[in-house]
PDB file of C-alpha atoms in Angstrom:
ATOM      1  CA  UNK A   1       0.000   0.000   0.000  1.00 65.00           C
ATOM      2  CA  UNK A   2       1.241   3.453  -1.174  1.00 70.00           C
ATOM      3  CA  UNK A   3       0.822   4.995   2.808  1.00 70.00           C
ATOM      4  CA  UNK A   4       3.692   2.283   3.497  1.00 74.00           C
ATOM      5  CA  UNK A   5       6.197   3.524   1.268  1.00 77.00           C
ATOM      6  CA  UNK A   6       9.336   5.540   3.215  1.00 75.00           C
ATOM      7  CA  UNK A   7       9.179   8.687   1.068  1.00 81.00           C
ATOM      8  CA  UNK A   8       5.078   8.699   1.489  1.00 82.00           C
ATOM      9  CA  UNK A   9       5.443   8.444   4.847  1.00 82.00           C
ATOM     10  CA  UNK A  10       8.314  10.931   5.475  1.00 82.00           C
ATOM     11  CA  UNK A  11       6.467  13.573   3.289  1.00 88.00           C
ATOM     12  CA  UNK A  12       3.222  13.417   5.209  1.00 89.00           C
ATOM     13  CA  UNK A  13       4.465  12.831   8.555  1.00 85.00           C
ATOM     14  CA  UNK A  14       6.616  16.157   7.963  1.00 87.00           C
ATOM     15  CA  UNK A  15       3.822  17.684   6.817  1.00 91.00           C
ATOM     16  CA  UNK A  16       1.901  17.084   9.914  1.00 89.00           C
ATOM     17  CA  UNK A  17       4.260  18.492  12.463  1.00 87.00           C
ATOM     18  CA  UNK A  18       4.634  21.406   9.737  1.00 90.00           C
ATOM     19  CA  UNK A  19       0.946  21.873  10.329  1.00 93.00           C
ATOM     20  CA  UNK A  20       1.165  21.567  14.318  1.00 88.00           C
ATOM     21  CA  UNK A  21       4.547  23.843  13.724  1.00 87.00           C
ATOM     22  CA  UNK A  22       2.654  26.770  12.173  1.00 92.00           C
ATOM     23  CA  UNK A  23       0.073  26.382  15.107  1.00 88.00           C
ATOM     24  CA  UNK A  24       2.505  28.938  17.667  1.00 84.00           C
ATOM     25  CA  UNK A  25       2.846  31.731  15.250  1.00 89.00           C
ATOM     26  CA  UNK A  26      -1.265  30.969  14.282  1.00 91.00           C
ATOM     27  CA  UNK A  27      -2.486  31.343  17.657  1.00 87.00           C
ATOM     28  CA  UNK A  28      -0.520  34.856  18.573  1.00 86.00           C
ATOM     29  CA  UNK A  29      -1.232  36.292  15.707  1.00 89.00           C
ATOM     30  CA  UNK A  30      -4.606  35.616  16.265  1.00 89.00           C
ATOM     31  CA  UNK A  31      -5.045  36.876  19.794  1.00 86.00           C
ATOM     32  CA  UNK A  32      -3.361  39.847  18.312  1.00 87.00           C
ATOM     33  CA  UNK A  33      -6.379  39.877  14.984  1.00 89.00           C
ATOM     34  CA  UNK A  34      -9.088  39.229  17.233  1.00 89.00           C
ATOM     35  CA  UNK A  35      -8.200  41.966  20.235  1.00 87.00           C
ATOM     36  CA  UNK A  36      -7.188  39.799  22.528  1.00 86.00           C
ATOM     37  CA  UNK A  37      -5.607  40.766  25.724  1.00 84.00           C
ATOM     38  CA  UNK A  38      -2.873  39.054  27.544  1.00 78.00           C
ATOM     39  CA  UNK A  39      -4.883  38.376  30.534  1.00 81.00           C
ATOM     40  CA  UNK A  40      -8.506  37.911  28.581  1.00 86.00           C
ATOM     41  CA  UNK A  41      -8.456  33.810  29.278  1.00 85.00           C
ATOM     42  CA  UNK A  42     -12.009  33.371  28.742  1.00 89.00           C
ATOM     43  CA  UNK A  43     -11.810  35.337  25.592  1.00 90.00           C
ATOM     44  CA  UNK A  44      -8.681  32.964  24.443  1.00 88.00           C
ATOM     45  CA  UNK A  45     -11.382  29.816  25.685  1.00 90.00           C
ATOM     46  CA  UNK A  46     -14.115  31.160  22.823  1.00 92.00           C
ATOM     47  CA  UNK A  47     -11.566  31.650  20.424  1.00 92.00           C
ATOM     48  CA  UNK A  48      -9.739  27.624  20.772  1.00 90.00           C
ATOM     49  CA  UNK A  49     -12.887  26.319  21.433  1.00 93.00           C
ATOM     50  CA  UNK A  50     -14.416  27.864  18.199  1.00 93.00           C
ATOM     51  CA  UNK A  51     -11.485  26.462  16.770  1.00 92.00           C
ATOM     52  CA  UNK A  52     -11.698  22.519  17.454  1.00 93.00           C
ATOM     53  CA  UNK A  53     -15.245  22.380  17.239  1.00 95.00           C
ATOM     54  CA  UNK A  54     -14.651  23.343  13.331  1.00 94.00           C
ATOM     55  CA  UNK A  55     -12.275  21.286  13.284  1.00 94.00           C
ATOM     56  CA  UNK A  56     -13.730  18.307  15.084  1.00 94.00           C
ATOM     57  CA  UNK A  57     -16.920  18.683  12.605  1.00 94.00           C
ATOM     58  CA  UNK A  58     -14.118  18.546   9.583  1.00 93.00           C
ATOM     59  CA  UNK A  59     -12.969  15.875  10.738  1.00 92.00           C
ATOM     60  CA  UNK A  60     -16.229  13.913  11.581  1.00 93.00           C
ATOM     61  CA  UNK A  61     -17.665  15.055   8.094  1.00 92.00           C
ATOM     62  CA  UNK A  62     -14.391  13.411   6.760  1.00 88.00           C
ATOM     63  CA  UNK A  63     -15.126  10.214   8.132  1.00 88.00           C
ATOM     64  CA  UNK A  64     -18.707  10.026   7.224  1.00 90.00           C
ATOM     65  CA  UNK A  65     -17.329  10.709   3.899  1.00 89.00           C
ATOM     66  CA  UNK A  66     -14.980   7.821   3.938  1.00 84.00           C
ATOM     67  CA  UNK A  67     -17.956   5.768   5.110  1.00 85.00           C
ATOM     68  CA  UNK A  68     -17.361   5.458   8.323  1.00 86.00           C
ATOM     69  CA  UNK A  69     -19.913   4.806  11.579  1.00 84.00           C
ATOM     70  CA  UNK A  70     -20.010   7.973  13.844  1.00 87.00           C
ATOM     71  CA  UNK A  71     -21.975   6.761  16.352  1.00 83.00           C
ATOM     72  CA  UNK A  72     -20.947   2.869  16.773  1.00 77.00           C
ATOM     73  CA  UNK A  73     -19.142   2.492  19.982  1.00 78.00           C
ATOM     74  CA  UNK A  74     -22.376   3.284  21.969  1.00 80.00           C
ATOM     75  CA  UNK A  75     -22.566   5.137  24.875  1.00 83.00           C
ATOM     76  CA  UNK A  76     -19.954   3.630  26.868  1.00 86.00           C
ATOM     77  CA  UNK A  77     -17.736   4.862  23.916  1.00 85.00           C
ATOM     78  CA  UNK A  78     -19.263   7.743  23.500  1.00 88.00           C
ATOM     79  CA  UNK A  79     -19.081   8.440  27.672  1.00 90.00           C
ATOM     80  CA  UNK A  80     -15.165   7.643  26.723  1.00 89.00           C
ATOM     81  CA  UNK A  81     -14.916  10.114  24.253  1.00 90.00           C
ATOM     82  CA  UNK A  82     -16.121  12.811  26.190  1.00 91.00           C
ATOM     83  CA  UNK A  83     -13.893  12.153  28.884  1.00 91.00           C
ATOM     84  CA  UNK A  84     -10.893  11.775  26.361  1.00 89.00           C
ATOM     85  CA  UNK A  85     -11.996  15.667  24.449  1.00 90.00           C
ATOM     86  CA  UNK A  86     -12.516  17.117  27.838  1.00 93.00           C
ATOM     87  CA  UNK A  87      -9.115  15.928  28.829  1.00 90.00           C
ATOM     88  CA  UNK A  88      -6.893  16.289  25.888  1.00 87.00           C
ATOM     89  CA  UNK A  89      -8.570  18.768  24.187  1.00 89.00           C
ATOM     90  CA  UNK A  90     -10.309  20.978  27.238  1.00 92.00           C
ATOM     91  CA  UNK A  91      -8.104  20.455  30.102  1.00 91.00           C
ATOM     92  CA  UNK A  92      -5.426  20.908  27.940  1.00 89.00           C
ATOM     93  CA  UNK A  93      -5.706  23.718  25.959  1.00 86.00           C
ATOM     94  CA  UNK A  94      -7.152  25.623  28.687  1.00 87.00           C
ATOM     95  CA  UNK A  95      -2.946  25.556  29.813  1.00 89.00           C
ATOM     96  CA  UNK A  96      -1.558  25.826  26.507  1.00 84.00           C
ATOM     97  CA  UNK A  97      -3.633  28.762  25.620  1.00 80.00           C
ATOM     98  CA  UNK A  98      -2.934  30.231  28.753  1.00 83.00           C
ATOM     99  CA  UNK A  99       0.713  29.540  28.694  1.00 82.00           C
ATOM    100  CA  UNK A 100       1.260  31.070  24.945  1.00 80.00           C
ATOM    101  CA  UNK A 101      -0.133  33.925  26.074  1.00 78.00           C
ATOM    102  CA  UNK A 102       2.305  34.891  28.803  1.00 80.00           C
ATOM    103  CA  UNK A 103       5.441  33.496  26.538  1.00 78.00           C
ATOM    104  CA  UNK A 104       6.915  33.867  23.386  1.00 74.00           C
ATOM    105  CA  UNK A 105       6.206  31.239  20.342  1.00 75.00           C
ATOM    106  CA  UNK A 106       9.794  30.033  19.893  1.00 74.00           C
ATOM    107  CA  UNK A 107       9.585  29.476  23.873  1.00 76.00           C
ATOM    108  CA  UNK A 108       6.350  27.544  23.747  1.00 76.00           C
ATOM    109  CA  UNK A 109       7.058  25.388  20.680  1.00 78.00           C
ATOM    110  CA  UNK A 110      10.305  24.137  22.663  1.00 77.00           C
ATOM    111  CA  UNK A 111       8.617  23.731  25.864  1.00 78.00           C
ATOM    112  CA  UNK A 112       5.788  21.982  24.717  1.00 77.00           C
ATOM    113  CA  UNK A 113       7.892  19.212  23.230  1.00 75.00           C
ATOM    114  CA  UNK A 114       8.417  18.026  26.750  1.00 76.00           C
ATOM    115  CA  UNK A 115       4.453  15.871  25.744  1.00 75.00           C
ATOM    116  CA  UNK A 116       7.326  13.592  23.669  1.00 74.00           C
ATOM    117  CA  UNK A 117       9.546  12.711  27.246  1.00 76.00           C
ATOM    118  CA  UNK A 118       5.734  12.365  29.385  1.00 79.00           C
ATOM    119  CA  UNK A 119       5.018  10.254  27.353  1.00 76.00           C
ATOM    120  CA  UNK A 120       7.857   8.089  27.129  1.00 76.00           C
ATOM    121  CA  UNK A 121       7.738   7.656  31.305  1.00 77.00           C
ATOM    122  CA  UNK A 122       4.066   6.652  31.123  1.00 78.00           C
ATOM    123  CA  UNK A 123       4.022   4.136  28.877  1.00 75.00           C
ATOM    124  CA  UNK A 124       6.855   3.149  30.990  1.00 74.00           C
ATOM    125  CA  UNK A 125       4.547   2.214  33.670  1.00 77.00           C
ATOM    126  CA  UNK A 126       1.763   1.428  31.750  1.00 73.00           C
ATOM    127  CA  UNK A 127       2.807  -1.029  29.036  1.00 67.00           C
ATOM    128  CA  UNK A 128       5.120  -3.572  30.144  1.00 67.00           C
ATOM    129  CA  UNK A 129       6.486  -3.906  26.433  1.00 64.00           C
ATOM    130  CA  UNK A 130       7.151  -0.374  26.489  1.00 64.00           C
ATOM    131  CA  UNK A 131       9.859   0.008  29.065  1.00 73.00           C
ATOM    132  CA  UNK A 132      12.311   2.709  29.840  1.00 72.00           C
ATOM    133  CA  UNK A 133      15.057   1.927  27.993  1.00 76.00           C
ATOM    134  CA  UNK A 134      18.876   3.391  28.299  1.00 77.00           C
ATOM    135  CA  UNK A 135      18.648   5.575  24.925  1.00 79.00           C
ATOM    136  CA  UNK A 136      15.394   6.552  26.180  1.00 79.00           C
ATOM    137  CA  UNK A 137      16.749   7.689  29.540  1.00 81.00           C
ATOM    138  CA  UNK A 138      19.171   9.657  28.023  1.00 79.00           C
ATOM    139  CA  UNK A 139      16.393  10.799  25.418  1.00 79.00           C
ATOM    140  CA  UNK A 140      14.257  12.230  28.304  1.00 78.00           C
ATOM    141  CA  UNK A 141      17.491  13.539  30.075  1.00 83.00           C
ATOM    142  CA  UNK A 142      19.103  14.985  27.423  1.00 81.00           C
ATOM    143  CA  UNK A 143      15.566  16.641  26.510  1.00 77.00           C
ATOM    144  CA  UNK A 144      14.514  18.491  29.895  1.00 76.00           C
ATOM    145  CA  UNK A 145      17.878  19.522  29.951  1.00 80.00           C
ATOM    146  CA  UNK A 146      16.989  21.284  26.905  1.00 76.00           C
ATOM    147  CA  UNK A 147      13.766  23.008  28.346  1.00 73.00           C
ATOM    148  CA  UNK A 148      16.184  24.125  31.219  1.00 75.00           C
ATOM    149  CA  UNK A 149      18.501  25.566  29.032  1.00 76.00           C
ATOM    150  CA  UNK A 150      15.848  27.714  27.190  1.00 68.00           C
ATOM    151  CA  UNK A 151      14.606  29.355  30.503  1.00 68.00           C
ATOM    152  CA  UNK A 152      18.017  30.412  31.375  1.00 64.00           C
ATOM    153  CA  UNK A 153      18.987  33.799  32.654  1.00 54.00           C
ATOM    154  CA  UNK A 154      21.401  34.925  34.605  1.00 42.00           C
ATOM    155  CA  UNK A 155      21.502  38.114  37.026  1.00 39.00           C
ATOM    156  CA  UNK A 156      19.497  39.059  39.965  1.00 37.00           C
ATOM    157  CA  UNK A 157      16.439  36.280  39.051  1.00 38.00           C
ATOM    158  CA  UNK A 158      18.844  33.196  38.894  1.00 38.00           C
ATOM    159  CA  UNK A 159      19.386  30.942  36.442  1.00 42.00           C
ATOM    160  CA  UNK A 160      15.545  29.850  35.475  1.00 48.00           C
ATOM    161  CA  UNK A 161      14.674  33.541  35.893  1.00 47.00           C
ATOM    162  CA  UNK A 162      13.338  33.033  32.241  1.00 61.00           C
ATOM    163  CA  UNK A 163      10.835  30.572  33.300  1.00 67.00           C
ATOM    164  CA  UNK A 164       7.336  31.675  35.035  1.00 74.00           C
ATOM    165  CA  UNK A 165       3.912  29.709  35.666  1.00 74.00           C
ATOM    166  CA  UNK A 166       1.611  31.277  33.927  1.00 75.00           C
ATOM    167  CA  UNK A 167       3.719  30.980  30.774  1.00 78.00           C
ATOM    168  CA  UNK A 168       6.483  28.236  30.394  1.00 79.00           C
ATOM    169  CA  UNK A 169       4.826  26.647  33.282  1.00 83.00           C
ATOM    170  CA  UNK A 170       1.317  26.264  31.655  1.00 85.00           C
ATOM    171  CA  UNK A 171       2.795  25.045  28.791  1.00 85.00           C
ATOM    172  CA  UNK A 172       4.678  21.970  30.222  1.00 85.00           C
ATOM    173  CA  UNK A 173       1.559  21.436  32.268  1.00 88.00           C
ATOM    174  CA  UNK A 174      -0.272  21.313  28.794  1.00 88.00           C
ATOM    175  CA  UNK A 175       2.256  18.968  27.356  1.00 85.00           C
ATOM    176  CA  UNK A 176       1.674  16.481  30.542  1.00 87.00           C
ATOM    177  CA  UNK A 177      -1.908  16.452  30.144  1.00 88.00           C
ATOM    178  CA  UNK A 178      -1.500  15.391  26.458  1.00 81.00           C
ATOM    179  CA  UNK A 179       0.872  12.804  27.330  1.00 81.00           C
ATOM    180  CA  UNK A 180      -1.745  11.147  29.908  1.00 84.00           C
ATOM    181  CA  UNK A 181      -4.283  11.639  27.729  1.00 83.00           C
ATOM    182  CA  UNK A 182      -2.798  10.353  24.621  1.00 78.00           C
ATOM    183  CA  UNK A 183      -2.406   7.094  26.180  1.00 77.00           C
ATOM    184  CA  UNK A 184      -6.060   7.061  27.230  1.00 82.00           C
ATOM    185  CA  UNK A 185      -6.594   7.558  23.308  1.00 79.00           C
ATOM    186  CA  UNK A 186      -4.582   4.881  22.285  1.00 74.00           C
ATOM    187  CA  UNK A 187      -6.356   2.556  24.454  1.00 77.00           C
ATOM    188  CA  UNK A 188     -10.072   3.803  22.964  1.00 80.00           C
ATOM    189  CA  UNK A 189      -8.547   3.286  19.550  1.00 76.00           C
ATOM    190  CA  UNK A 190      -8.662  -0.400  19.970  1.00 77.00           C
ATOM    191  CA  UNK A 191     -12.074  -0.418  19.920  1.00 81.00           C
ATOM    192  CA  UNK A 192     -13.012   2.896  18.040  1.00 83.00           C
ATOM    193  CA  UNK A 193     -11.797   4.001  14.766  1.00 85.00           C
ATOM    194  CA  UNK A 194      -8.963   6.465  15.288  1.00 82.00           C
ATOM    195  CA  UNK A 195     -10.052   9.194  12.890  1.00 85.00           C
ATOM    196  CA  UNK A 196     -14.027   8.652  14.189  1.00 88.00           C
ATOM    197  CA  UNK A 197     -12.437   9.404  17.557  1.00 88.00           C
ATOM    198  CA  UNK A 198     -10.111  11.925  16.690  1.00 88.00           C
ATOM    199  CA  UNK A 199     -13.473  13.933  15.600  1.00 91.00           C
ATOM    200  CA  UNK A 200     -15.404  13.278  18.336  1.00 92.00           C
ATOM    201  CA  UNK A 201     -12.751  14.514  21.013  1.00 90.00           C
ATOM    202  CA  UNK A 202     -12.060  17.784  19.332  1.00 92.00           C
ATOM    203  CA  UNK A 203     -15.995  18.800  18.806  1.00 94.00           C
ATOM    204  CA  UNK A 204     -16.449  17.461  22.576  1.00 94.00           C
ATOM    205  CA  UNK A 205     -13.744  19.228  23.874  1.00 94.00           C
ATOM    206  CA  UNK A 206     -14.080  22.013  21.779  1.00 94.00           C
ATOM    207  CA  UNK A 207     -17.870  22.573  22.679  1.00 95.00           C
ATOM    208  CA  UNK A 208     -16.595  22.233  26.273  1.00 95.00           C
ATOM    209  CA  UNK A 209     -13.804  25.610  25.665  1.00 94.00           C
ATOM    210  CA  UNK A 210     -16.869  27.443  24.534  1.00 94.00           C
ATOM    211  CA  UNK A 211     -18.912  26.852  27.327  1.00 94.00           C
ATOM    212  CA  UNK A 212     -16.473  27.256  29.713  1.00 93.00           C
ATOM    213  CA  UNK A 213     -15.251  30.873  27.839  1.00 92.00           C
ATOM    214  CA  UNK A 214     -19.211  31.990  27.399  1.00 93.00           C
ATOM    215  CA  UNK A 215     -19.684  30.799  30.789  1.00 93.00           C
ATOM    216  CA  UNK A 216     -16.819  33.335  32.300  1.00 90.00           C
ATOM    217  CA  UNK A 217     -17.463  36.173  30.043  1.00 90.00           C
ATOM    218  CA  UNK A 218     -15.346  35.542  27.058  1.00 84.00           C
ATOM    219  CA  UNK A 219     -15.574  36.913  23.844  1.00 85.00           C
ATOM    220  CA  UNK A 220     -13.855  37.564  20.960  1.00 81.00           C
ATOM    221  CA  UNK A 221     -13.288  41.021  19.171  1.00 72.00           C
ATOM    222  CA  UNK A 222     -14.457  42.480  15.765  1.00 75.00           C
ATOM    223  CA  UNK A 223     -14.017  39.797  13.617  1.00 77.00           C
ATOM    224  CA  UNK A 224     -11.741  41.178  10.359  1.00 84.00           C
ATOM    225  CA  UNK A 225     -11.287  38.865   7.172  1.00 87.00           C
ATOM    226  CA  UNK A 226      -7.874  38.276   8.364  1.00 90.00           C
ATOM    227  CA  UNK A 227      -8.716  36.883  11.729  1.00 90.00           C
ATOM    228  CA  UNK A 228     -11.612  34.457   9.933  1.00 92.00           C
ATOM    229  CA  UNK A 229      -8.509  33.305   7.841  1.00 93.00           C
ATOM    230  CA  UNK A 230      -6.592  32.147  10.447  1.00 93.00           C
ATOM    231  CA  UNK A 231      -9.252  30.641  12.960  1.00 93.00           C
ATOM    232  CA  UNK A 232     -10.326  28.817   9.880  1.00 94.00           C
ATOM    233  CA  UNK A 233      -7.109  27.963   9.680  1.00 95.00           C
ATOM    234  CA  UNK A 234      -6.511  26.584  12.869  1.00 94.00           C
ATOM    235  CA  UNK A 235      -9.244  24.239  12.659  1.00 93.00           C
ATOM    236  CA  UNK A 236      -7.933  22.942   9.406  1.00 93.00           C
ATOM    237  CA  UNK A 237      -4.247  22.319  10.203  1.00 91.00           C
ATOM    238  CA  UNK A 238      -5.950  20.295  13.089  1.00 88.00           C
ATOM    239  CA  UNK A 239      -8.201  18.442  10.960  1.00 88.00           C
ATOM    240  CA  UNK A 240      -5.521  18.060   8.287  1.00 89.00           C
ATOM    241  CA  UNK A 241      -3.041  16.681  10.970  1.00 87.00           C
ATOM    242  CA  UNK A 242      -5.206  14.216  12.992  1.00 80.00           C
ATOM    243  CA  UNK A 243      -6.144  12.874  10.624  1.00 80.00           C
ATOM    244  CA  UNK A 244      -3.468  12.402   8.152  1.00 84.00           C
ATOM    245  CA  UNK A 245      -1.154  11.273  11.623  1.00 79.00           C
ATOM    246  CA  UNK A 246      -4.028   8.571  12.452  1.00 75.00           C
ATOM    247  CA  UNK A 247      -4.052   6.951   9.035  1.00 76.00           C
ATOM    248  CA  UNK A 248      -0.408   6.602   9.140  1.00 80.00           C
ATOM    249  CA  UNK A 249      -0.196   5.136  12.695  1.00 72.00           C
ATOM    250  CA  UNK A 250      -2.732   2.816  11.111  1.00 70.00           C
ATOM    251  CA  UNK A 251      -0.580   1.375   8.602  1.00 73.00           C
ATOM    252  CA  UNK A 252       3.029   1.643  10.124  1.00 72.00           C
ATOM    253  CA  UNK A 253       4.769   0.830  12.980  1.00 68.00           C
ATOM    254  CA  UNK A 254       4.533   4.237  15.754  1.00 64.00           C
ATOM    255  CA  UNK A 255       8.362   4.094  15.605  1.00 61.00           C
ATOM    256  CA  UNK A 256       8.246   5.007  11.745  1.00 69.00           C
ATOM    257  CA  UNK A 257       6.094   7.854  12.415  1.00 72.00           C
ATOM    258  CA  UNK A 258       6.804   9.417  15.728  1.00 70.00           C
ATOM    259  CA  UNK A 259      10.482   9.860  14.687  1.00 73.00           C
ATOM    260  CA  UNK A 260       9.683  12.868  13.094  1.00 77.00           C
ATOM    261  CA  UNK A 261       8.178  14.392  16.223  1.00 75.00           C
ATOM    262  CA  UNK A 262      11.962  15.902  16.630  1.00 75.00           C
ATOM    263  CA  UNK A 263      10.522  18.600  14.052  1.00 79.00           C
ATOM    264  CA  UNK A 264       7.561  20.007  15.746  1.00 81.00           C
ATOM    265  CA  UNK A 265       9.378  22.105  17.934  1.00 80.00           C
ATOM    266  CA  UNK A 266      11.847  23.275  14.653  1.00 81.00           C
ATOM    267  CA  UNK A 267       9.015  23.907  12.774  1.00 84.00           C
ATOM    268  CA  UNK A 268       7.372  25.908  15.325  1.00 82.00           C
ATOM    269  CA  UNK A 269      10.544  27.967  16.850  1.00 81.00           C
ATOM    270  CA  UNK A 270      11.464  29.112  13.290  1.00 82.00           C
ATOM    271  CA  UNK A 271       8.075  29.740  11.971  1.00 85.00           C
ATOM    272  CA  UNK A 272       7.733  32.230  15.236  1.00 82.00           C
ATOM    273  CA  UNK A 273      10.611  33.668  14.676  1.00 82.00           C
ATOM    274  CA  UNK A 274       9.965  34.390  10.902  1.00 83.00           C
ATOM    275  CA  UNK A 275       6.275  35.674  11.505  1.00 84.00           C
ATOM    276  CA  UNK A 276       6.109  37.485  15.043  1.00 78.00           C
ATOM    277  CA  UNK A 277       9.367  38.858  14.569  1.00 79.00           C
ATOM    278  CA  UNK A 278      10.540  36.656  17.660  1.00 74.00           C
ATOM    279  CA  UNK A 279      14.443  36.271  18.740  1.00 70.00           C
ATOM    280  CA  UNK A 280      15.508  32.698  17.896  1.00 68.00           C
ATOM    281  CA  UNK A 281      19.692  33.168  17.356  1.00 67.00           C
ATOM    282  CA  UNK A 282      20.211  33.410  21.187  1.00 71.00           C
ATOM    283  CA  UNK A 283      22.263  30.480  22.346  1.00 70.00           C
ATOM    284  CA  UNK A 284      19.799  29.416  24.874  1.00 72.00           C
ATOM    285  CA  UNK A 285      17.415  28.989  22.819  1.00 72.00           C
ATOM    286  CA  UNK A 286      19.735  27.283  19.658  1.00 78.00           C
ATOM    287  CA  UNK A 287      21.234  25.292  22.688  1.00 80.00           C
ATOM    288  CA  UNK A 288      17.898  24.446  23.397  1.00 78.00           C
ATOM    289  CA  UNK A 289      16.397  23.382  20.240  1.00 78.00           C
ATOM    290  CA  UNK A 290      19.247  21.176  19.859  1.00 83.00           C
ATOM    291  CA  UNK A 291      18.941  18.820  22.472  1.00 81.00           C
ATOM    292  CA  UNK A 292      15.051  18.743  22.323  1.00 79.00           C
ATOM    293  CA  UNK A 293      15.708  17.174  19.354  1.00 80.00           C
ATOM    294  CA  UNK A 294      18.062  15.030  19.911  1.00 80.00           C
ATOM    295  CA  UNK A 295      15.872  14.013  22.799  1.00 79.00           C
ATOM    296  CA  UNK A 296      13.030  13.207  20.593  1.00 78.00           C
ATOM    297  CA  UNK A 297      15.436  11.124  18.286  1.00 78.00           C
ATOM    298  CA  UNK A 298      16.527   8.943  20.849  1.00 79.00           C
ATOM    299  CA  UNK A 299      13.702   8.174  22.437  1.00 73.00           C
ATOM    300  CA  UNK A 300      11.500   7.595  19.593  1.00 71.00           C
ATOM    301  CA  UNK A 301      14.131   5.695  17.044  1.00 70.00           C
ATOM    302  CA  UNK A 302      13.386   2.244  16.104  1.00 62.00           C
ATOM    303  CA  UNK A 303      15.916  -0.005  18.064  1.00 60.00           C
ATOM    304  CA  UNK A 304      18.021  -2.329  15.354  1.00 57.00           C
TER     305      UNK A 304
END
């Protein structure tokens, strides 16, 4: 089959983290588009939960297209799937949004690799034929070492005096949630297609942002043709990526497609840099990049 070949799945596995790449520039130029202030959390709410609903109905309409049953798994499944969008796509981007708004994009698309080392240490605990390994020790090591060198700063602060709560610490927190919940997902996908669940999460969760935004008095600014473009967007790089990442998990082994996770955080420090005019030559944050990647590399490369 064609999504087996090595170049196929290079191209569109790039491609994806290109997608979830352009997602930290997206998202702060679109607070900036839509009025929205720094502080104005329930406003950022409205804004990502308008966001995955569109793209949770692109991807659902997707899958009815490819003839697909959207509401077989019943309602245990569908009590699963609302538990899995509230935590990977609610709970989650509640911190992420948060978090980019109180750091920079070249910042948050480093930090948030950290999901990639989560990950690793709980699957170590909860698959016993996914252990921690020694390359993925050093993997994990080699990567937090790299979030610690980005939130350097010397002086009066200290040497993490780069690093605060609300921003690089919301992020991280994000990229733990997704780790949990991503193994929660892999375990529904056993018994629920993974694109039909990819869908339902993001609508669930999505509806859930907006609710919880309208709820606190959130709102989003004059809407201009340029901010349309790039909530519109938003929703379709997630579509796109989901789904395109779930058909190739499908029909290859994870090791051949989560390799390319390394990229992600290139992607989305030099697409930040390039569109919000954001400093990316300072050696922290070079430094930094560097042995995020070479994190991800080690701890997701297929053992000989």
């Amino acid at each position: 089959m064609w999504l087996t070949r090595r170049p196929v799945v290079a191209a569109l596995a790039l491609l994806c983290c290109l997608l979830w790449g352009s997602s930290y520039p997206a998202i702060k130029g679109g607070y900036a588009l839509f009025g929205l202030a720094t502080e104005d959390l329930p406003g950022k709410l409205v804004f990502a939960g308008w966001r995955f609903v569109g793209a949770g109905l692109m991807v659902l309409v997707l899958a009815r297209l490819l003839g697909k049953a959207l509401f077989a798994c019943g309602r245990q499944g569908m009590r699963q799937l609302a538990l899995l969008g509230l935590a990977q796509t609610t709970l989650q981007y509640v911190f992420f949004y948060l978090g980019l708004a109180y750091t920079t994009g070249v910042k948050g698309a480093i930090m948030n690799a950290t999901a990639t080392f989560f990950s690793v240490l709980i699957a170590h605990w909860v698959y016993h034929n996914d252990r921690l390994t020694h390359a993925k020790a050093w993997g994990c090591a080699i990567g937090f070492a790299g979030v610690m060198v980005v939130n350097l700063r010397g002086g009066a602060q200290g040497l993490l005096g780069g690093f605060s709560w609300l921003g690089e610490g919301s992020v991280v927190l994000a990229a733990l949630i997704l780790a949990a919940a991503s193994i929660y997902g892999k375990q529904l996908s056993r018994a629920i297609d993974p694109m039909v669940m990819t869908g339902w999460q993001l609508f669930i969760g999505g509806a859930a942002l907006l609710a919880i935004g309208w709820a606190t008095g959130g709102a989003m600014g004059q809407a201009s043709g340029a901010a349309l473009a790039v909530l519109v967007y938003l929703a379709f790089l997630s579509a796109v990526a989901f789904s395109v990442w779930s058909l190739l998990l499908k029909h290859n082994r994870v090791s051949q497609v989560t390799i390319y996770n390394f990229s992600v955080p290139v992607f989305g420090a030099v697409l930040s840099a390039l569109f919000l005019n954001e400093t990316l030559l300072a050696w922290p944050y070079l430094v930094a990049l560097v042995l995020v990647c070479l994190g991800i590399w080690l701890v997701t490369r297929e053992p000989r």
